[in-house]
Amino acid sequence: MTKPIIIIGAGLAGWTTARELRKLDKTTPLLLITADSGDFYAKPSLSNAFAQKRGPGQLVTTPATGMAESQNVTLQAHTRVTAIDSLNQTVHTSAGEFAYVKLVLATGAQPIRIPIAGDAASAVLSVNSLQDFSHLHERLTDVQGAAEATDAKKHIVIMGAGLIGCEFANDLISSGFAVTVVDPASAPIAALLPKGLGEQLGEALARQGVVWNFGTTVQSVDHQGNTSSAFNVKLAGGQTLVADVVLSAIGLRADLSLAQAAGLQCERGIVVDAHLQTSAPNVYALGDAAQYVNGRTLPYVMPIMHAAKALAATLLGQPTAVQFPLMPVAIKTPTLPLVVAAPAPGTAGQWAQSEPGVWLFTDAHQALKGFALSGTHTSRRAELVKQVV
Ligand SMILES: Cc1cc2nc3c(=O)[nH]c(=O)nc-3n(C[C@H](O)[C@H](O)[C@H](O)COP(=O)(O)OP(=O)(O)OC[C@H]3O[C@@H](n4cnc5c(N)ncnc54)[C@H](O)[C@@H]3O)c2cc1C
């Protein structure tokens, strides 16, 4: 029997690779193994679905069986890969052993968990999958129901003022919750945005009611008492916040244990070359799990689209190097919509506001290396992309 190409992971990276491959070849055996259900959904919707009253079921755009059928893929769902034997080209899973001709690691990343003290530390939620979102949705719905009964606003504490923390802050304040965000930085989305623009976003969300606690961290989360489902959230400075839900959005990190145990080179992700090949022959990686050339991790949708297209050709015997163009990211904060094309890491230069709503990152020779747009100026993204050198 012909050995299949095996893809591990049914996120955007796994399914997009399958789709791209099927555009080029209808019959090569494809086996997709995934720990989750395999249902296809747009992960970016998780941080703006609640205000739109969309629950987990409504976010699934194509059920797993439909994906498997339309892409002619054999699906092994609810199956965890526990080991990779790259010498014998097999994977060991909770459902037995499978041989591959080529292997794609599309295993994503997991929420970073920092040590938090307190008897309710395990109640802190984070959202990086449909299942995580189900838990959050259920809890928010319960809390919202209780708020309606008592006519008192319910409190959400968000750890992390990065892109995802800010999107949730916007979504949950719009849903009628009282929202407080805690972050050690001094402005929202400090890793991506020029400080001035981050501050504008902070002010815009503050006008909606978001309370910011910058320059500090959450130290402990405790139950308020035996009869209450609320929490006391203690900050490093000693202040205590009351929360009905604590949501951690402090970032993601690839879980490298599987790849490391198989002897693959790993740093911040599974290291791949321009052809997305790992340090082992016939083993490839992309998406949130991968670390691309020049040490870049690119945990966004657009890089996956480019990587999957190149990888599909490579897997079918036409070695194709991935080339990433400038890929602006839209930040889903309707209170102040933003688009940012951050300069490549290590690019020397500085941000300056060229006109209201337009920030440019230029190098010492005044060459445009990145930009950030806000409000109505976000529609100028294509125009600015053309100007970046
Ligand atoms: C809330 C949120 C909002 C976002 N918004 C945006 C946005 O607006 N724009 C943007 O560009 N990006 C956004 N992103 C990032 C983007 O969604 C991700 O980069 C992308 O979805 C990652 O896809 P992936 O397939 O690499 O990983 P994942 O979606 O994490 O998929 C990993 C898959 O691997 C499986 N798996 C893992 N380990 C194993 C194992 N050992 N055995 C079997 N299966 C395994 C998992 O079950 C899962 O199916 C957002 C992310 C989040 C969390």
PDB file of C-alpha atoms in Angstrom, residues 128-353:
ATOM      1  CA  ASN A 128      -6.330  29.380  21.532  1.00  0.00           C
ATOM      2  CA  SER A 129      -8.803  26.803  20.252  1.00  0.00           C
ATOM      3  CA  LEU A 130     -12.494  26.316  19.666  1.00  0.00           C
ATOM      4  CA  GLN A 131     -12.658  24.214  22.818  1.00  0.00           C
ATOM      5  CA  ASP A 132     -11.027  26.993  24.880  1.00  0.00           C
ATOM      6  CA  PHE A 133     -13.553  29.414  23.405  1.00  0.00           C
ATOM      7  CA  SER A 134     -16.405  27.068  24.396  1.00  0.00           C
ATOM      8  CA  HIS A 135     -15.244  27.255  28.024  1.00  0.00           C
ATOM      9  CA  LEU A 136     -14.951  31.041  27.916  1.00  0.00           C
ATOM     10  CA  HIS A 137     -18.297  31.400  26.152  1.00  0.00           C
ATOM     11  CA  GLU A 138     -20.033  29.210  28.710  1.00  0.00           C
ATOM     12  CA  ARG A 139     -18.546  31.135  31.618  1.00  0.00           C
ATOM     13  CA  LEU A 140     -19.327  34.554  30.103  1.00  0.00           C
ATOM     14  CA  THR A 141     -22.906  33.482  29.362  1.00  0.00           C
ATOM     15  CA  ASP A 142     -23.400  32.286  32.975  1.00  0.00           C
ATOM     16  CA  VAL A 143     -21.910  35.474  34.362  1.00  0.00           C
ATOM     17  CA  GLN A 144     -23.985  37.630  32.000  1.00  0.00           C
ATOM     18  CA  GLY A 145     -27.140  35.792  33.115  1.00  0.00           C
ATOM     19  CA  ALA A 146     -26.285  36.475  36.758  1.00  0.00           C
ATOM     20  CA  ALA A 147     -25.629  40.139  35.931  1.00  0.00           C
ATOM     21  CA  GLU A 148     -29.074  40.514  34.371  1.00  0.00           C
ATOM     22  CA  ALA A 149     -30.674  38.973  37.477  1.00  0.00           C
ATOM     23  CA  THR A 150     -28.874  41.326  39.891  1.00  0.00           C
ATOM     24  CA  ASP A 151     -28.586  44.363  37.613  1.00  0.00           C
ATOM     25  CA  ALA A 152     -24.866  44.656  38.469  1.00  0.00           C
ATOM     26  CA  LYS A 153     -22.056  44.728  35.899  1.00  0.00           C
ATOM     27  CA  LYS A 154     -19.781  41.713  35.921  1.00  0.00           C
ATOM     28  CA  HIS A 155     -16.014  42.123  35.917  1.00  0.00           C
ATOM     29  CA  ILE A 156     -13.477  40.636  33.541  1.00  0.00           C
ATOM     30  CA  VAL A 157      -9.744  40.911  34.229  1.00  0.00           C
ATOM     31  CA  ILE A 158      -7.578  40.368  31.155  1.00  0.00           C
ATOM     32  CA  MET A 159      -3.908  39.566  31.653  1.00  0.00           C
ATOM     33  CA  GLY A 160      -1.977  40.969  28.682  1.00  0.00           C
ATOM     34  CA  ALA A 161      -2.506  44.125  26.600  1.00  0.00           C
ATOM     35  CA  GLY A 162      -1.152  42.586  23.396  1.00  0.00           C
ATOM     36  CA  LEU A 163      -3.096  42.141  20.179  1.00  0.00           C
ATOM     37  CA  ILE A 164      -5.358  39.372  21.493  1.00  0.00           C
ATOM     38  CA  GLY A 165      -5.839  40.955  24.938  1.00  0.00           C
ATOM     39  CA  CYS A 166      -6.919  44.237  23.328  1.00  0.00           C
ATOM     40  CA  GLU A 167      -9.278  42.484  20.910  1.00  0.00           C
ATOM     41  CA  PHE A 168     -10.949  40.690  23.821  1.00  0.00           C
ATOM     42  CA  ALA A 169     -11.060  43.950  25.824  1.00  0.00           C
ATOM     43  CA  ASN A 170     -12.905  45.635  22.964  1.00  0.00           C
ATOM     44  CA  ASP A 171     -15.240  42.674  22.447  1.00  0.00           C
ATOM     45  CA  LEU A 172     -16.129  42.261  26.117  1.00  0.00           C
ATOM     46  CA  ILE A 173     -16.598  45.956  26.900  1.00  0.00           C
ATOM     47  CA  SER A 174     -18.976  46.067  23.910  1.00  0.00           C
ATOM     48  CA  SER A 175     -20.817  43.092  25.434  1.00  0.00           C
ATOM     49  CA  GLY A 176     -21.577  45.049  28.615  1.00  0.00           C
ATOM     50  CA  PHE A 177     -18.874  43.753  30.963  1.00  0.00           C
ATOM     51  CA  ALA A 178     -16.596  45.890  33.138  1.00  0.00           C
ATOM     52  CA  VAL A 179     -13.115  45.189  31.756  1.00  0.00           C
ATOM     53  CA  THR A 180      -9.706  45.722  33.390  1.00  0.00           C
ATOM     54  CA  VAL A 181      -6.462  44.914  31.569  1.00  0.00           C
ATOM     55  CA  VAL A 182      -3.190  44.233  33.399  1.00  0.00           C
ATOM     56  CA  ASP A 183       0.190  44.340  31.617  1.00  0.00           C
ATOM     57  CA  PRO A 184       3.814  45.005  32.621  1.00  0.00           C
ATOM     58  CA  ALA A 185       4.298  47.220  29.518  1.00  0.00           C
ATOM     59  CA  SER A 186       3.394  50.910  29.468  1.00  0.00           C
ATOM     60  CA  ALA A 187       0.984  50.954  26.484  1.00  0.00           C
ATOM     61  CA  PRO A 188      -1.265  48.540  24.554  1.00  0.00           C
ATOM     62  CA  ILE A 189       0.235  46.237  21.884  1.00  0.00           C
ATOM     63  CA  ALA A 190       3.702  47.532  22.755  1.00  0.00           C
ATOM     64  CA  ALA A 191       5.465  44.785  20.762  1.00  0.00           C
ATOM     65  CA  LEU A 192       3.869  45.782  17.444  1.00  0.00           C
ATOM     66  CA  LEU A 193       2.626  49.370  17.518  1.00  0.00           C
ATOM     67  CA  PRO A 194       4.413  52.700  17.808  1.00  0.00           C
ATOM     68  CA  LYS A 195       3.892  53.832  21.397  1.00  0.00           C
ATOM     69  CA  GLY A 196       1.835  56.883  20.388  1.00  0.00           C
ATOM     70  CA  LEU A 197      -0.625  54.758  18.439  1.00  0.00           C
ATOM     71  CA  GLY A 198      -0.815  52.198  21.253  1.00  0.00           C
ATOM     72  CA  GLU A 199      -1.689  55.069  23.581  1.00  0.00           C
ATOM     73  CA  GLN A 200      -4.409  56.278  21.198  1.00  0.00           C
ATOM     74  CA  LEU A 201      -5.921  52.804  21.234  1.00  0.00           C
ATOM     75  CA  GLY A 202      -5.663  52.794  25.044  1.00  0.00           C
ATOM     76  CA  GLU A 203      -7.477  56.151  25.246  1.00  0.00           C
ATOM     77  CA  ALA A 204     -10.173  55.072  22.780  1.00  0.00           C
ATOM     78  CA  LEU A 205     -10.886  51.888  24.759  1.00  0.00           C
ATOM     79  CA  ALA A 206     -10.742  53.823  28.060  1.00  0.00           C
ATOM     80  CA  ARG A 207     -13.505  56.082  26.712  1.00  0.00           C
ATOM     81  CA  GLN A 208     -15.595  52.912  26.300  1.00  0.00           C
ATOM     82  CA  GLY A 209     -14.837  52.028  29.929  1.00  0.00           C
ATOM     83  CA  VAL A 210     -11.750  49.771  29.760  1.00  0.00           C
ATOM     84  CA  VAL A 211      -9.517  50.274  32.829  1.00  0.00           C
ATOM     85  CA  TRP A 212      -5.780  49.826  32.257  1.00  0.00           C
ATOM     86  CA  ASN A 213      -3.263  48.669  34.864  1.00  0.00           C
ATOM     87  CA  PHE A 214       0.124  49.087  33.172  1.00  0.00           C
ATOM     88  CA  GLY A 215       3.538  48.385  34.694  1.00  0.00           C
ATOM     89  CA  THR A 216       2.303  45.514  36.829  1.00  0.00           C
ATOM     90  CA  THR A 217       1.416  41.826  36.738  1.00  0.00           C
ATOM     91  CA  VAL A 218      -1.092  39.449  38.303  1.00  0.00           C
ATOM     92  CA  GLN A 219       0.405  37.665  41.303  1.00  0.00           C
ATOM     93  CA  SER A 220      -2.462  35.591  42.641  1.00  0.00           C
ATOM     94  CA  VAL A 221      -6.044  34.642  41.962  1.00  0.00           C
ATOM     95  CA  ASP A 222      -8.170  33.449  44.884  1.00  0.00           C
ATOM     96  CA  HIS A 223     -11.804  32.518  45.308  1.00  0.00           C
ATOM     97  CA  GLN A 224     -13.653  35.335  47.070  1.00  0.00           C
ATOM     98  CA  GLY A 225     -15.344  32.952  49.446  1.00  0.00           C
ATOM     99  CA  ASN A 226     -17.131  29.636  49.636  1.00  0.00           C
ATOM    100  CA  THR A 227     -20.426  30.968  48.345  1.00  0.00           C
ATOM    101  CA  SER A 228     -19.136  33.321  45.648  1.00  0.00           C
ATOM    102  CA  SER A 229     -18.007  32.346  42.166  1.00  0.00           C
ATOM    103  CA  ALA A 230     -15.992  35.603  41.917  1.00  0.00           C
ATOM    104  CA  PHE A 231     -12.253  35.986  42.374  1.00  0.00           C
ATOM    105  CA  ASN A 232      -9.835  38.345  44.094  1.00  0.00           C
ATOM    106  CA  VAL A 233      -7.003  39.148  41.684  1.00  0.00           C
ATOM    107  CA  LYS A 234      -3.938  40.520  43.457  1.00  0.00           C
ATOM    108  CA  LEU A 235      -1.449  42.610  41.486  1.00  0.00           C
ATOM    109  CA  ALA A 236       2.288  42.910  42.087  1.00  0.00           C
ATOM    110  CA  GLY A 237       1.830  46.414  43.559  1.00  0.00           C
ATOM    111  CA  GLY A 238      -0.559  45.081  46.207  1.00  0.00           C
ATOM    112  CA  GLN A 239      -3.833  46.290  44.621  1.00  0.00           C
ATOM    113  CA  THR A 240      -6.672  43.767  44.549  1.00  0.00           C
ATOM    114  CA  LEU A 241      -9.204  43.615  41.701  1.00  0.00           C
ATOM    115  CA  VAL A 242     -12.492  41.735  41.784  1.00  0.00           C
ATOM    116  CA  ALA A 243     -13.174  39.502  38.775  1.00  0.00           C
ATOM    117  CA  ASP A 244     -15.918  37.161  37.653  1.00  0.00           C
ATOM    118  CA  VAL A 245     -13.696  35.884  34.838  1.00  0.00           C
ATOM    119  CA  VAL A 246      -9.903  36.070  34.535  1.00  0.00           C
ATOM    120  CA  LEU A 247      -8.622  35.686  30.982  1.00  0.00           C
ATOM    121  CA  SER A 248      -4.927  35.260  30.249  1.00  0.00           C
ATOM    122  CA  ALA A 249      -3.745  36.592  26.878  1.00  0.00           C
ATOM    123  CA  ILE A 250      -0.034  36.877  27.497  1.00  0.00           C
ATOM    124  CA  GLY A 251       1.104  35.117  24.352  1.00  0.00           C
ATOM    125  CA  LEU A 252       1.696  31.733  22.770  1.00  0.00           C
ATOM    126  CA  ARG A 253       4.689  29.447  22.604  1.00  0.00           C
ATOM    127  CA  ALA A 254       5.102  26.375  20.414  1.00  0.00           C
ATOM    128  CA  ASP A 255       5.128  23.138  22.405  1.00  0.00           C
ATOM    129  CA  LEU A 256       8.332  21.650  21.066  1.00  0.00           C
ATOM    130  CA  SER A 257       8.430  18.461  23.124  1.00  0.00           C
ATOM    131  CA  LEU A 258       7.314  16.174  20.270  1.00  0.00           C
ATOM    132  CA  ALA A 259       9.803  17.646  17.778  1.00  0.00           C
ATOM    133  CA  GLN A 260      12.636  17.775  20.305  1.00  0.00           C
ATOM    134  CA  ALA A 261      12.123  14.151  21.332  1.00  0.00           C
ATOM    135  CA  ALA A 262      12.384  13.241  17.630  1.00  0.00           C
ATOM    136  CA  GLY A 263      15.746  15.035  17.467  1.00  0.00           C
ATOM    137  CA  LEU A 264      14.527  17.928  15.291  1.00  0.00           C
ATOM    138  CA  GLN A 265      16.320  21.243  15.653  1.00  0.00           C
ATOM    139  CA  CYS A 266      14.166  23.620  17.676  1.00  0.00           C
ATOM    140  CA  GLU A 267      14.624  27.124  18.992  1.00  0.00           C
ATOM    141  CA  ARG A 268      11.549  29.328  19.494  1.00  0.00           C
ATOM    142  CA  GLY A 269       9.761  27.025  17.053  1.00  0.00           C
ATOM    143  CA  ILE A 270      10.613  23.990  14.944  1.00  0.00           C
ATOM    144  CA  VAL A 271      13.447  25.310  12.786  1.00  0.00           C
ATOM    145  CA  VAL A 272      12.755  25.054   9.046  1.00  0.00           C
ATOM    146  CA  ASP A 273      14.654  26.128   5.942  1.00  0.00           C
ATOM    147  CA  ALA A 274      13.260  28.113   3.005  1.00  0.00           C
ATOM    148  CA  HIS A 275      11.573  24.922   1.763  1.00  0.00           C
ATOM    149  CA  LEU A 276       9.955  24.488   5.179  1.00  0.00           C
ATOM    150  CA  GLN A 277      11.976  21.337   5.767  1.00  0.00           C
ATOM    151  CA  THR A 278      13.035  20.604   9.336  1.00  0.00           C
ATOM    152  CA  SER A 279      16.449  19.202  10.249  1.00  0.00           C
ATOM    153  CA  ALA A 280      15.088  15.697   9.471  1.00  0.00           C
ATOM    154  CA  PRO A 281      14.599  14.449   5.908  1.00  0.00           C
ATOM    155  CA  ASN A 282      10.970  14.341   4.690  1.00  0.00           C
ATOM    156  CA  VAL A 283       9.715  16.206   7.765  1.00  0.00           C
ATOM    157  CA  TYR A 284       8.299  19.719   7.292  1.00  0.00           C
ATOM    158  CA  ALA A 285       6.695  22.330   9.557  1.00  0.00           C
ATOM    159  CA  LEU A 286       4.654  25.521   9.161  1.00  0.00           C
ATOM    160  CA  GLY A 287       2.271  27.774  11.046  1.00  0.00           C
ATOM    161  CA  ASP A 288       2.513  28.725  14.706  1.00  0.00           C
ATOM    162  CA  ALA A 289       4.743  25.678  15.340  1.00  0.00           C
ATOM    163  CA  ALA A 290       7.471  26.767  12.919  1.00  0.00           C
ATOM    164  CA  GLN A 291      10.476  29.045  13.115  1.00  0.00           C
ATOM    165  CA  TYR A 292      11.212  30.294   9.623  1.00  0.00           C
ATOM    166  CA  VAL A 293      14.466  31.478   8.013  1.00  0.00           C
ATOM    167  CA  ASN A 294      16.194  34.309   9.937  1.00  0.00           C
ATOM    168  CA  GLY A 295      14.690  33.050  13.184  1.00  0.00           C
ATOM    169  CA  ARG A 296      11.264  34.532  12.447  1.00  0.00           C
ATOM    170  CA  THR A 297       8.109  33.191  14.019  1.00  0.00           C
ATOM    171  CA  LEU A 298       5.022  34.447  12.176  1.00  0.00           C
ATOM    172  CA  PRO A 299       1.937  33.479  14.181  1.00  0.00           C
ATOM    173  CA  TYR A 300      -0.616  34.965  11.787  1.00  0.00           C
ATOM    174  CA  VAL A 301      -2.945  33.841   9.038  1.00  0.00           C
ATOM    175  CA  MET A 302      -1.257  35.304   5.945  1.00  0.00           C
ATOM    176  CA  PRO A 303       2.137  33.603   6.479  1.00  0.00           C
ATOM    177  CA  ILE A 304       0.296  30.269   6.719  1.00  0.00           C
ATOM    178  CA  MET A 305      -1.348  30.894   3.330  1.00  0.00           C
ATOM    179  CA  HIS A 306       2.024  31.567   1.670  1.00  0.00           C
ATOM    180  CA  ALA A 307       3.789  28.701   3.466  1.00  0.00           C
ATOM    181  CA  ALA A 308       1.068  26.138   2.688  1.00  0.00           C
ATOM    182  CA  LYS A 309       1.101  26.988  -1.021  1.00  0.00           C
ATOM    183  CA  ALA A 310       4.878  26.570  -1.306  1.00  0.00           C
ATOM    184  CA  LEU A 311       4.871  23.456   0.853  1.00  0.00           C
ATOM    185  CA  ALA A 312       2.191  21.730  -1.235  1.00  0.00           C
ATOM    186  CA  ALA A 313       4.388  22.034  -4.330  1.00  0.00           C
ATOM    187  CA  THR A 314       7.469  20.827  -2.428  1.00  0.00           C
ATOM    188  CA  LEU A 315       5.596  17.812  -1.033  1.00  0.00           C
ATOM    189  CA  LEU A 316       4.597  16.855  -4.591  1.00  0.00           C
ATOM    190  CA  GLY A 317       8.199  16.900  -5.791  1.00  0.00           C
ATOM    191  CA  GLN A 318       8.604  20.494  -7.018  1.00  0.00           C
ATOM    192  CA  PRO A 319      10.910  22.075  -4.398  1.00  0.00           C
ATOM    193  CA  THR A 320       9.522  25.575  -3.838  1.00  0.00           C
ATOM    194  CA  ALA A 321      11.011  28.095  -1.435  1.00  0.00           C
ATOM    195  CA  VAL A 322       8.486  30.149   0.513  1.00  0.00           C
ATOM    196  CA  GLN A 323       8.699  33.885   0.060  1.00  0.00           C
ATOM    197  CA  PHE A 324       6.881  36.091   2.505  1.00  0.00           C
ATOM    198  CA  PRO A 325       5.828  39.492   1.206  1.00  0.00           C
ATOM    199  CA  LEU A 326       5.034  42.290   3.663  1.00  0.00           C
ATOM    200  CA  MET A 327       1.944  40.996   5.458  1.00  0.00           C
ATOM    201  CA  PRO A 328       0.008  43.679   7.345  1.00  0.00           C
ATOM    202  CA  VAL A 329      -2.116  42.461  10.248  1.00  0.00           C
ATOM    203  CA  ALA A 330      -5.589  43.903  10.871  1.00  0.00           C
ATOM    204  CA  ILE A 331      -6.275  44.379  14.585  1.00  0.00           C
ATOM    205  CA  LYS A 332      -9.933  43.725  15.385  1.00  0.00           C
ATOM    206  CA  THR A 333     -10.579  46.625  17.743  1.00  0.00           C
ATOM    207  CA  PRO A 334     -13.695  48.265  16.214  1.00  0.00           C
ATOM    208  CA  THR A 335     -13.398  51.142  18.696  1.00  0.00           C
ATOM    209  CA  LEU A 336     -10.223  52.132  16.817  1.00  0.00           C
ATOM    210  CA  PRO A 337      -9.552  49.766  13.887  1.00  0.00           C
ATOM    211  CA  LEU A 338      -5.843  49.299  13.202  1.00  0.00           C
ATOM    212  CA  VAL A 339      -3.622  47.789  10.536  1.00  0.00           C
ATOM    213  CA  VAL A 340       0.062  47.243  11.249  1.00  0.00           C
ATOM    214  CA  ALA A 341       2.905  46.106   9.029  1.00  0.00           C
ATOM    215  CA  ALA A 342       5.703  45.877  11.561  1.00  0.00           C
ATOM    216  CA  PRO A 343       9.268  46.154  10.227  1.00  0.00           C
ATOM    217  CA  ALA A 344      11.252  42.899  10.050  1.00  0.00           C
ATOM    218  CA  PRO A 345      12.821  42.125  13.449  1.00  0.00           C
ATOM    219  CA  GLY A 346      16.153  43.866  13.920  1.00  0.00           C
ATOM    220  CA  THR A 347      15.434  46.604  11.334  1.00  0.00           C
ATOM    221  CA  ALA A 348      17.079  49.822  12.525  1.00  0.00           C
ATOM    222  CA  GLY A 349      14.903  52.918  12.242  1.00  0.00           C
ATOM    223  CA  GLN A 350      12.124  54.788  13.948  1.00  0.00           C
ATOM    224  CA  TRP A 351       8.388  55.343  13.985  1.00  0.00           C
ATOM    225  CA  ALA A 352       6.933  58.797  13.303  1.00  0.00           C
ATOM    226  CA  GLN A 353       3.376  59.979  12.705  1.00  0.00           C
TER     227      GLN A 353
END
